Short mmCIF file of C-alpha atoms in Angstrom, two decimals:
data_model
loop_
_atom_site.label_atom_id
_atom_site.label_comp_id
_atom_site.label_asym_id
_atom_site.label_seq_id
_atom_site.Cartn_x
_atom_site.Cartn_y
_atom_site.Cartn_z
CA MET A 280 102.55 169.89 180.08
CA LEU A 281 101.80 166.19 179.97
CA GLU A 282 99.98 166.54 176.64
CA THR A 283 103.03 168.23 175.04
CA ARG A 284 105.35 165.49 176.31
CA ILE A 285 103.05 162.77 175.01
CA ALA A 286 102.60 164.50 171.64
CA GLU A 287 106.39 164.69 171.21
CA GLU A 288 106.82 161.01 172.07
CA LEU A 289 104.08 159.97 169.72
CA ALA A 290 105.69 162.04 166.93
CA CYS A 291 108.97 160.20 167.51
CA ILE A 292 107.21 156.84 167.37
CA ARG A 293 105.51 157.75 164.07
CA GLN A 294 108.76 159.07 162.55
CA ALA A 295 110.51 155.81 163.41
CA GLY A 296 107.75 153.81 161.75
CA LEU A 297 106.80 152.15 165.06
CA GLU A 298 103.32 153.51 165.62
CA ARG A 299 100.74 150.89 166.65
CA SER A 300 97.01 151.05 166.11
CA ILE A 301 94.01 148.76 166.76
CA MET A 302 92.20 147.01 163.94
CA ASP A 303 88.70 145.87 164.93
CA LEU A 304 87.84 142.44 163.44
CA HIS A 305 84.88 140.07 163.52
CA PHE A 306 85.88 136.45 163.00
CA VAL A 307 83.41 134.64 160.78
CA ASN A 308 85.24 131.31 161.22
CA PRO A 309 88.59 130.26 162.77
CA VAL A 310 90.68 131.55 159.85
CA GLN A 311 88.67 134.36 158.28
CA ALA A 312 87.73 137.77 159.71
CA ARG A 313 85.79 140.79 158.55
CA ASP A 314 86.62 144.43 159.25
CA GLN A 315 84.17 147.21 159.90
CA ALA A 316 84.02 148.08 156.20
CA GLY A 317 82.87 144.52 155.40
CA LYS A 318 86.13 143.29 153.83
CA THR A 319 87.01 139.66 154.60
CA TYR A 320 90.58 138.59 155.22
CA LEU A 321 92.43 135.28 155.44
CA VAL A 322 94.05 135.43 158.88
CA LEU A 323 97.61 134.16 159.20
CA ALA A 324 98.26 136.03 162.45
CA SER A 325 96.22 134.37 165.19
CA ASN A 326 97.17 132.04 168.03
CA ASN A 327 94.01 129.96 167.59
CA TYR A 328 96.27 127.04 166.75
CA LEU A 329 93.65 124.28 166.74
CA GLY A 330 90.78 126.37 165.35
CA LEU A 331 88.61 125.47 168.27
CA THR A 332 87.02 128.94 168.74
CA HIS A 333 84.28 127.93 166.34
CA ALA A 334 84.03 124.19 167.29
CA ARG A 335 80.41 123.25 167.85
CA GLU A 336 81.14 121.58 171.22
CA VAL A 337 82.95 124.64 172.49
CA ILE A 338 80.26 127.06 171.46
CA GLU A 339 77.47 124.90 172.87
CA SER A 340 79.28 124.53 176.18
CA ALA A 341 79.70 128.31 176.49
CA ARG A 342 76.05 128.94 175.51
CA ALA A 343 74.77 126.41 178.08
CA ALA A 344 76.90 128.01 180.82
CA VAL A 345 75.46 131.44 180.10
CA PHE A 346 71.85 130.18 180.40
CA LYS A 347 72.63 128.18 183.51
CA PHE A 348 74.94 130.49 185.46
CA GLY A 349 74.60 133.96 183.94
CA THR A 350 77.10 136.21 182.21
CA GLY A 351 79.47 137.14 185.02
CA SER A 352 81.15 135.53 188.06
CA SER A 353 80.19 138.36 190.46
CA GLY A 354 83.43 138.36 192.45
CA SER A 355 86.88 136.94 193.07
CA ARG A 356 87.38 133.21 193.47
CA LEU A 357 87.91 133.74 197.21
CA THR A 358 84.60 135.55 197.72
CA THR A 359 81.53 134.88 195.55
CA GLY A 360 83.23 134.10 192.24
CA GLY A 361 84.15 130.48 192.85
CA THR A 362 82.40 128.24 190.31
CA PHE A 363 82.33 124.49 189.73
CA ALA A 364 83.58 125.07 186.19
CA ALA A 365 86.85 126.62 187.43
CA GLY A 366 87.49 123.73 189.80
CA GLU A 367 86.73 121.20 187.06
CA LEU A 368 89.05 122.93 184.66
CA GLU A 369 91.89 123.06 187.19
CA LYS A 370 91.61 119.35 187.83
CA ARG A 371 91.62 118.64 184.12
CA LEU A 372 94.63 120.93 183.53
CA ALA A 373 96.64 119.35 186.32
CA ASP A 374 95.97 115.90 184.90
CA PHE A 375 96.77 117.06 181.37
CA LYS A 376 100.11 118.56 182.50
CA HIS A 377 100.94 115.58 184.73
CA SER A 378 100.96 117.81 187.82
CA GLU A 379 99.45 117.62 191.31
CA SER A 380 97.43 120.84 191.16
CA ALA A 381 96.52 123.87 189.08
CA LEU A 382 95.26 127.39 189.46
CA VAL A 383 93.42 129.53 186.87
CA PHE A 384 94.14 133.24 186.44
CA ASN A 385 92.39 135.86 184.36
CA THR A 386 95.03 136.09 181.57
CA GLY A 387 98.28 134.43 180.68
CA TYR A 388 100.02 137.74 181.32
CA MET A 389 98.59 137.92 184.82
CA THR A 390 99.55 134.32 185.45
CA ASN A 391 103.24 135.03 184.97
CA LEU A 392 102.99 138.19 187.08
CA GLY A 393 101.12 136.29 189.76
CA VAL A 394 103.44 133.31 189.90
CA LEU A 395 106.71 135.22 189.81
CA TYR A 396 105.54 138.04 192.13
CA GLY A 397 103.97 135.55 194.45
CA LEU A 398 106.86 133.00 194.73
CA LEU A 399 110.07 134.97 194.35
CA LYS A 400 111.54 136.92 197.25
CA PRO A 401 114.42 139.28 197.92
CA GLY A 402 117.57 137.16 198.09
CA ASP A 403 116.41 134.81 195.35
CA VAL A 404 117.98 134.96 191.88
CA VAL A 405 115.98 134.27 188.70
CA PHE A 406 117.85 133.30 185.53
CA SER A 407 115.73 134.43 182.62
CA ASP A 408 116.14 133.75 178.85
CA GLU A 409 116.74 136.99 176.98
CA LEU A 410 113.84 136.29 174.60
CA ASN A 411 111.23 135.50 177.25
CA HIS A 412 107.79 136.98 176.86
CA ALA A 413 107.10 140.42 178.22
CA SER A 414 104.94 138.98 180.98
CA ILE A 415 107.88 137.00 182.31
CA ILE A 416 110.12 140.07 182.10
CA ASP A 417 107.58 142.17 183.98
CA GLY A 418 106.94 139.47 186.56
CA CYS A 419 110.66 139.25 187.25
CA ARG A 420 110.93 143.03 187.57
CA ILE A 421 108.21 143.31 190.23
CA SER A 422 109.30 140.21 192.16
CA ARG A 423 111.94 142.15 194.15
CA CYS A 424 114.56 139.46 193.50
CA ARG A 425 117.73 139.77 191.39
CA VAL A 426 117.27 139.04 187.68
CA VAL A 427 120.14 137.56 185.63
CA VAL A 428 119.49 137.32 181.84
CA TYR A 429 121.16 134.58 179.86
CA LYS A 430 121.65 134.45 176.11
CA HIS A 431 118.80 132.96 174.20
CA ASN A 432 118.65 129.17 174.59
CA ASP A 433 122.38 129.24 175.32
CA MET A 434 122.95 126.56 177.92
CA LYS A 435 126.70 127.31 178.14
CA ASP A 436 125.96 130.88 179.12
CA LEU A 437 123.32 129.84 181.56
CA ARG A 438 125.75 127.36 183.20
CA ARG A 439 128.37 130.04 183.42
CA LEU A 440 125.99 132.44 185.14
CA LEU A 441 124.72 129.73 187.52
CA GLU A 442 128.34 129.02 188.51
CA THR A 443 129.34 132.63 189.04
CA GLU A 444 126.36 134.42 190.45
CA LYS A 445 126.15 134.49 194.23
CA VAL A 446 122.77 133.44 195.60
CA ILE A 447 121.53 133.96 199.12
CA GLY A 448 118.05 132.44 198.62
CA GLN A 449 116.69 130.17 195.94
CA ARG A 450 117.72 129.81 192.31
CA PHE A 451 114.95 129.95 189.69
CA ILE A 452 115.32 129.31 185.96
CA VAL A 453 112.43 130.73 183.86
CA THR A 454 111.90 130.29 180.13
CA ASP A 455 109.30 130.14 177.41
CA GLY A 456 108.62 126.62 176.16
CA VAL A 457 107.96 127.76 172.62
CA PHE A 458 109.29 131.24 171.98
CA SER A 459 106.60 133.55 170.61
CA MET A 460 108.65 135.46 168.07
CA ASP A 461 111.09 132.84 166.72
CA GLY A 462 108.94 129.75 167.29
CA ASP A 463 111.91 127.75 168.58
CA ILE A 464 111.71 125.40 171.54
CA ALA A 465 113.53 125.62 174.88
CA ASP A 466 116.28 123.04 175.42
CA LEU A 467 114.53 121.17 178.23
CA PRO A 468 117.02 118.27 178.52
CA ALA A 469 119.88 120.71 179.13
CA LEU A 470 117.72 122.77 181.48
CA ALA A 471 116.90 119.64 183.47
CA VAL A 472 120.66 118.89 183.96
CA LEU A 473 121.37 122.49 185.09
CA LYS A 474 118.34 122.53 187.35
CA LYS A 475 119.54 119.42 189.15
CA ARG A 476 123.27 120.45 189.19
CA PHE A 477 122.54 123.90 190.76
CA ASP A 478 119.50 122.91 192.88
CA ALA A 479 117.27 125.37 190.97
CA TYR A 480 113.56 125.50 190.40
CA LEU A 481 112.41 125.46 186.74
CA ILE A 482 109.44 127.49 185.50
CA VAL A 483 108.31 127.08 181.90
CA ASP A 484 105.74 129.25 180.15
CA ASP A 485 103.98 126.82 177.73
CA ALA A 486 101.56 129.39 176.26
CA HIS A 487 102.63 128.55 172.72
CA GLY A 488 103.41 124.94 173.45
CA VAL A 489 100.06 123.51 174.57
CA GLY A 490 98.06 122.34 171.59
CA VAL A 491 101.19 122.68 169.42
CA ILE A 492 103.92 120.30 170.49
CA GLY A 493 104.10 116.92 172.27
CA SER A 494 102.39 113.73 171.13
CA ASP A 495 99.33 114.60 173.21
CA GLY A 496 99.61 118.37 172.68
CA SER A 497 100.51 119.06 176.31
CA GLY A 498 103.57 121.05 175.55
CA THR A 499 107.32 121.12 176.13
CA ALA A 500 107.63 118.32 178.66
CA ALA A 501 105.71 115.97 176.37
CA HIS A 502 107.71 117.10 173.34
CA TYR A 503 110.83 115.80 175.04
CA ASP A 504 109.09 112.96 176.87
CA MET A 505 110.20 114.35 180.23
CA PRO A 506 107.23 114.45 182.63
CA GLY A 507 107.88 115.73 186.15
CA ILE A 508 110.99 117.76 185.24
CA ILE A 509 109.34 121.21 185.25
CA ASP A 510 108.43 122.55 188.68
CA LEU A 511 105.83 125.09 187.53
CA GLN A 512 104.19 125.15 184.12
CA VAL A 513 102.46 128.35 183.09
CA GLY A 514 99.93 128.38 180.30
CA THR A 515 97.10 130.22 178.60
CA LEU A 516 93.50 129.40 177.78
CA SER A 517 93.42 132.02 175.01
CA LYS A 518 95.45 130.28 172.28
CA ALA A 519 94.94 126.62 171.44
CA LEU A 520 92.30 126.28 174.15
CA ALA A 521 90.03 128.81 172.42
CA ALA A 522 88.91 130.80 175.46
CA GLU A 523 90.47 133.41 177.71
CA GLY A 524 92.63 133.29 180.88
CA GLY A 525 95.74 131.60 182.11
CA TYR A 526 96.85 128.89 184.53
CA VAL A 527 99.76 127.44 186.44
CA THR A 528 100.28 123.79 187.34
CA GLY A 529 102.74 122.23 189.79
CA LYS A 530 102.98 120.70 193.28
CA LYS A 531 99.93 121.24 195.48
CA ILE A 532 102.03 123.09 198.05
CA PHE A 533 103.04 125.70 195.44
CA ILE A 534 99.44 126.16 194.25
CA ASP A 535 98.09 126.44 197.78
CA TYR A 536 100.70 129.09 198.51
CA LEU A 537 99.73 131.10 195.41
CA ILE A 538 96.07 130.98 196.43
CA ASN A 539 97.07 132.72 199.60
CA LYS A 540 99.87 134.99 198.37
CA SER A 541 99.41 135.85 194.68
CA ARG A 542 97.84 139.30 194.55
CA PRO A 543 96.83 139.13 190.85
CA PHE A 544 94.80 135.99 191.72
CA ILE A 545 93.40 137.19 195.07
CA PHE A 546 92.18 140.57 193.88
CA SER A 547 90.85 139.74 190.41
CA THR A 548 87.25 139.01 189.57
CA ALA A 549 86.93 135.37 188.46
CA LEU A 550 86.48 134.44 184.89
CA ALA A 551 82.93 134.23 183.54
CA PRO A 552 81.18 130.80 183.51
CA ALA A 553 80.96 130.78 179.71
CA THR A 554 84.73 131.38 179.35
CA LEU A 555 85.49 128.52 181.72
CA ALA A 556 83.04 126.21 180.03
CA ALA A 557 84.59 126.98 176.58
CA ALA A 558 88.08 126.18 177.87
CA ASN A 559 86.86 122.96 179.46
CA ALA A 560 85.26 121.88 176.21
CA ALA A 561 88.29 122.79 174.13
CA LEU A 562 90.63 120.86 176.44
CA ARG A 563 88.34 117.82 176.31
CA LEU A 564 88.50 117.84 172.49
CA LEU A 565 92.29 118.03 172.53
CA GLN A 566 92.54 115.25 175.09
CA THR A 567 90.12 112.90 173.36
CA GLN A 568 91.13 113.62 169.72
CA PRO A 569 94.75 114.74 169.80
CA GLN A 570 95.75 113.27 166.44
CA LYS A 571 92.78 114.86 164.62
CA TYR A 572 93.82 118.39 165.65
CA LEU A 573 97.54 118.03 166.04
CA GLY A 574 97.93 116.09 162.76
CA SER A 575 96.23 118.85 160.78
CA LEU A 576 98.29 121.58 162.50
CA TRP A 577 101.59 119.78 161.92
CA ALA A 578 100.76 119.07 158.27
CA ASN A 579 99.79 122.69 157.61
CA THR A 580 102.93 123.94 159.40
CA LYS A 581 105.21 121.78 157.27
CA LEU A 582 103.46 122.81 154.06
CA MET A 583 103.55 126.55 154.75
CA ARG A 584 107.18 126.55 155.83
CA ARG A 585 108.17 124.73 152.61
CA LEU A 586 106.12 126.99 150.33
CA LEU A 587 107.59 130.19 151.79
CA LYS A 588 111.18 128.88 151.66
CA ASP A 589 110.68 127.71 148.06
CA GLY A 590 109.43 131.24 147.34
CA GLY A 591 112.75 132.74 148.35
CA LEU A 592 111.74 134.18 151.72
CA GLN A 593 114.14 134.03 154.67
CA VAL A 594 112.21 131.71 156.99
CA VAL A 595 113.65 131.08 160.42
CA GLU A 596 114.21 127.36 160.78
CA GLY A 597 111.87 125.48 163.09
CA THR A 598 108.97 123.01 163.39
CA THR A 599 106.24 125.05 165.12
CA PRO A 600 103.36 126.95 163.44
CA ILE A 601 105.02 130.24 164.40
CA ILE A 602 106.79 130.98 161.13
CA PRO A 603 109.06 134.11 161.26
CA VAL A 604 109.96 135.59 157.89
CA LEU A 605 112.93 137.93 158.41
CA ILE A 606 112.72 141.28 156.54
CA GLY A 607 115.15 143.50 158.45
CA GLU A 608 113.99 147.10 158.46
CA ALA A 609 110.84 148.08 160.32
CA GLU A 610 109.50 150.36 157.60
CA LEU A 611 109.84 147.67 154.90
CA THR A 612 108.28 145.09 157.19
CA MET A 613 105.18 147.20 157.85
CA ARG A 614 104.88 148.15 154.20
CA PHE A 615 104.88 144.43 153.34
CA ALA A 616 102.23 143.70 155.95
CA ASP A 617 100.08 146.63 154.77
CA LYS A 618 100.27 145.50 151.12
CA LEU A 619 99.27 141.98 152.13
CA ARG A 620 96.32 143.42 154.02
CA GLY A 621 95.29 145.17 150.83
CA LYS A 622 95.29 141.74 149.13
CA GLY A 623 93.12 140.22 151.83
CA ILE A 624 95.79 138.53 153.96
CA LEU A 625 96.42 139.42 157.58
CA VAL A 626 99.90 138.75 158.98
CA SER A 627 101.68 140.34 161.96
CA GLY A 628 104.46 142.79 161.28
CA ILE A 629 106.81 142.58 164.23
CA ARG A 630 109.33 145.42 164.91
CA PRO A 631 111.22 146.96 167.79
CA PRO A 632 110.94 146.95 170.71
CA THR A 633 109.36 143.50 170.39
CA VAL A 634 112.41 142.31 168.39
CA PRO A 635 115.89 143.90 168.12
CA GLN A 636 116.72 146.61 165.63
CA GLY A 637 117.38 145.13 162.19
CA GLU A 638 115.43 141.96 162.93
CA SER A 639 111.90 143.11 161.98
CA ARG A 640 109.85 140.34 160.52
CA LEU A 641 106.52 139.05 159.38
CA ARG A 642 105.21 136.60 162.00
CA ILE A 643 103.04 134.15 160.08
CA THR A 644 100.99 131.58 162.01
CA VAL A 645 99.02 128.71 160.64
CA THR A 646 96.32 126.66 162.33
CA ALA A 647 94.71 123.25 162.06
CA ALA A 648 91.67 124.93 160.51
CA HIS A 649 93.41 126.36 157.41
CA SER A 650 92.80 124.42 154.22
CA GLU A 651 95.65 123.41 151.93
CA GLU A 652 94.18 125.58 149.18
CA GLN A 653 94.12 128.64 151.45
CA LEU A 654 97.74 128.13 152.42
CA ARG A 655 98.92 127.59 148.84
CA GLN A 656 97.12 130.72 147.61
CA ALA A 657 98.45 132.78 150.50
CA ALA A 658 101.99 131.60 149.95
CA GLN A 659 101.78 132.46 146.26
CA ILE A 660 100.57 136.02 147.05
CA ILE A 661 103.21 136.54 149.71
CA THR A 662 106.00 135.32 147.45
CA ALA A 663 104.87 137.46 144.49
CA LEU A 664 104.52 140.56 146.59
CA TRP A 665 107.99 140.04 148.13
CA GLN A 666 109.52 139.91 144.67
CA GLU A 667 107.77 143.20 143.81
CA LEU A 668 109.02 144.88 146.99
CA ARG A 669 112.59 143.73 146.34
CA GLN A 670 112.43 145.14 142.81
CA ASP A 671 111.15 148.49 144.17
CA GLU A 672 113.94 148.57 146.75
CA LYS A 673 116.57 148.00 144.02
CA LYS A 674 115.10 150.80 141.86
CA GLU A 675 115.03 153.21 144.83
CA GLY A 676 118.59 152.17 145.74
#
């Protein structure tokens, strides 16, 4: 029976220490959340990089949209769900990303599925970084083209594969801009050389890049000062832009084609007016006050990385606010995260299959909204608890 099979699989998941569960939270501000029992936590696990979810301008824009346009969109963008707010946001996103056009999707995950499934055809070959996000992996799988995986950020390996793989149709290179688990940044200068050398199209998912890197916060291309190099830039509205949804920017001909061919776009109900208004307001704040928000984020990132390293933790090198602390074993990682939760700190414990066996980690993220005092106190607690856990491990060993 199906129930028996599922029960056996769940038992195996629990035995391996890989069981996942949902924790309901109510955010009282950008960096603190309360659970159903009323306990308040300092959150070092969100992607709200600029802390704009609680910005007055963002909240007021969303509230005004609800009163003016109602709570829902009532249909897909191609039927009754088209709103002025979506069109305004797409124009703003295209300008922000130095592209001709843009298209909004319901989630970042659906954006990658919609772009890859919509554009790639049998006969095409997509060269995909081995640490790309699950949405890229799934989009490649359903695209019906051949997928070739290259070693993470290894341009020599990518070049070798581009040279040796036979291609009937088009070549596509797809990569995260900022990788979600390690926080490192794609080697765009080398990718640009390979793209030109092998006449390939380059797709970059900037979900964790926008509002994080680049002098204006627009992501990977701005980080390297290389506008116009990326053919299609995928992004999300649910991280630094404090709302919900995803988008893609690129040449108008690509966007027009996706409007007509991307099934996840065509057959999805459009985002609610309040969501679009919130994203518009958050993007305006980033565009008009980049140094205010980016400066705070970068300073907090630098501080937290230093504090954790000084505390003896194995921090993966990098410059982004995604701070991986390598632990190793899944069970120890989750025990660490659980003990931190008991002390009022929420961090993400990451284990297989999200990361390889033996590379489980705490994924700590900081935001522009964290105070220096909060970060110093959190780092002190994390460091002290790690020393306790190591002593316990030695005793048990």
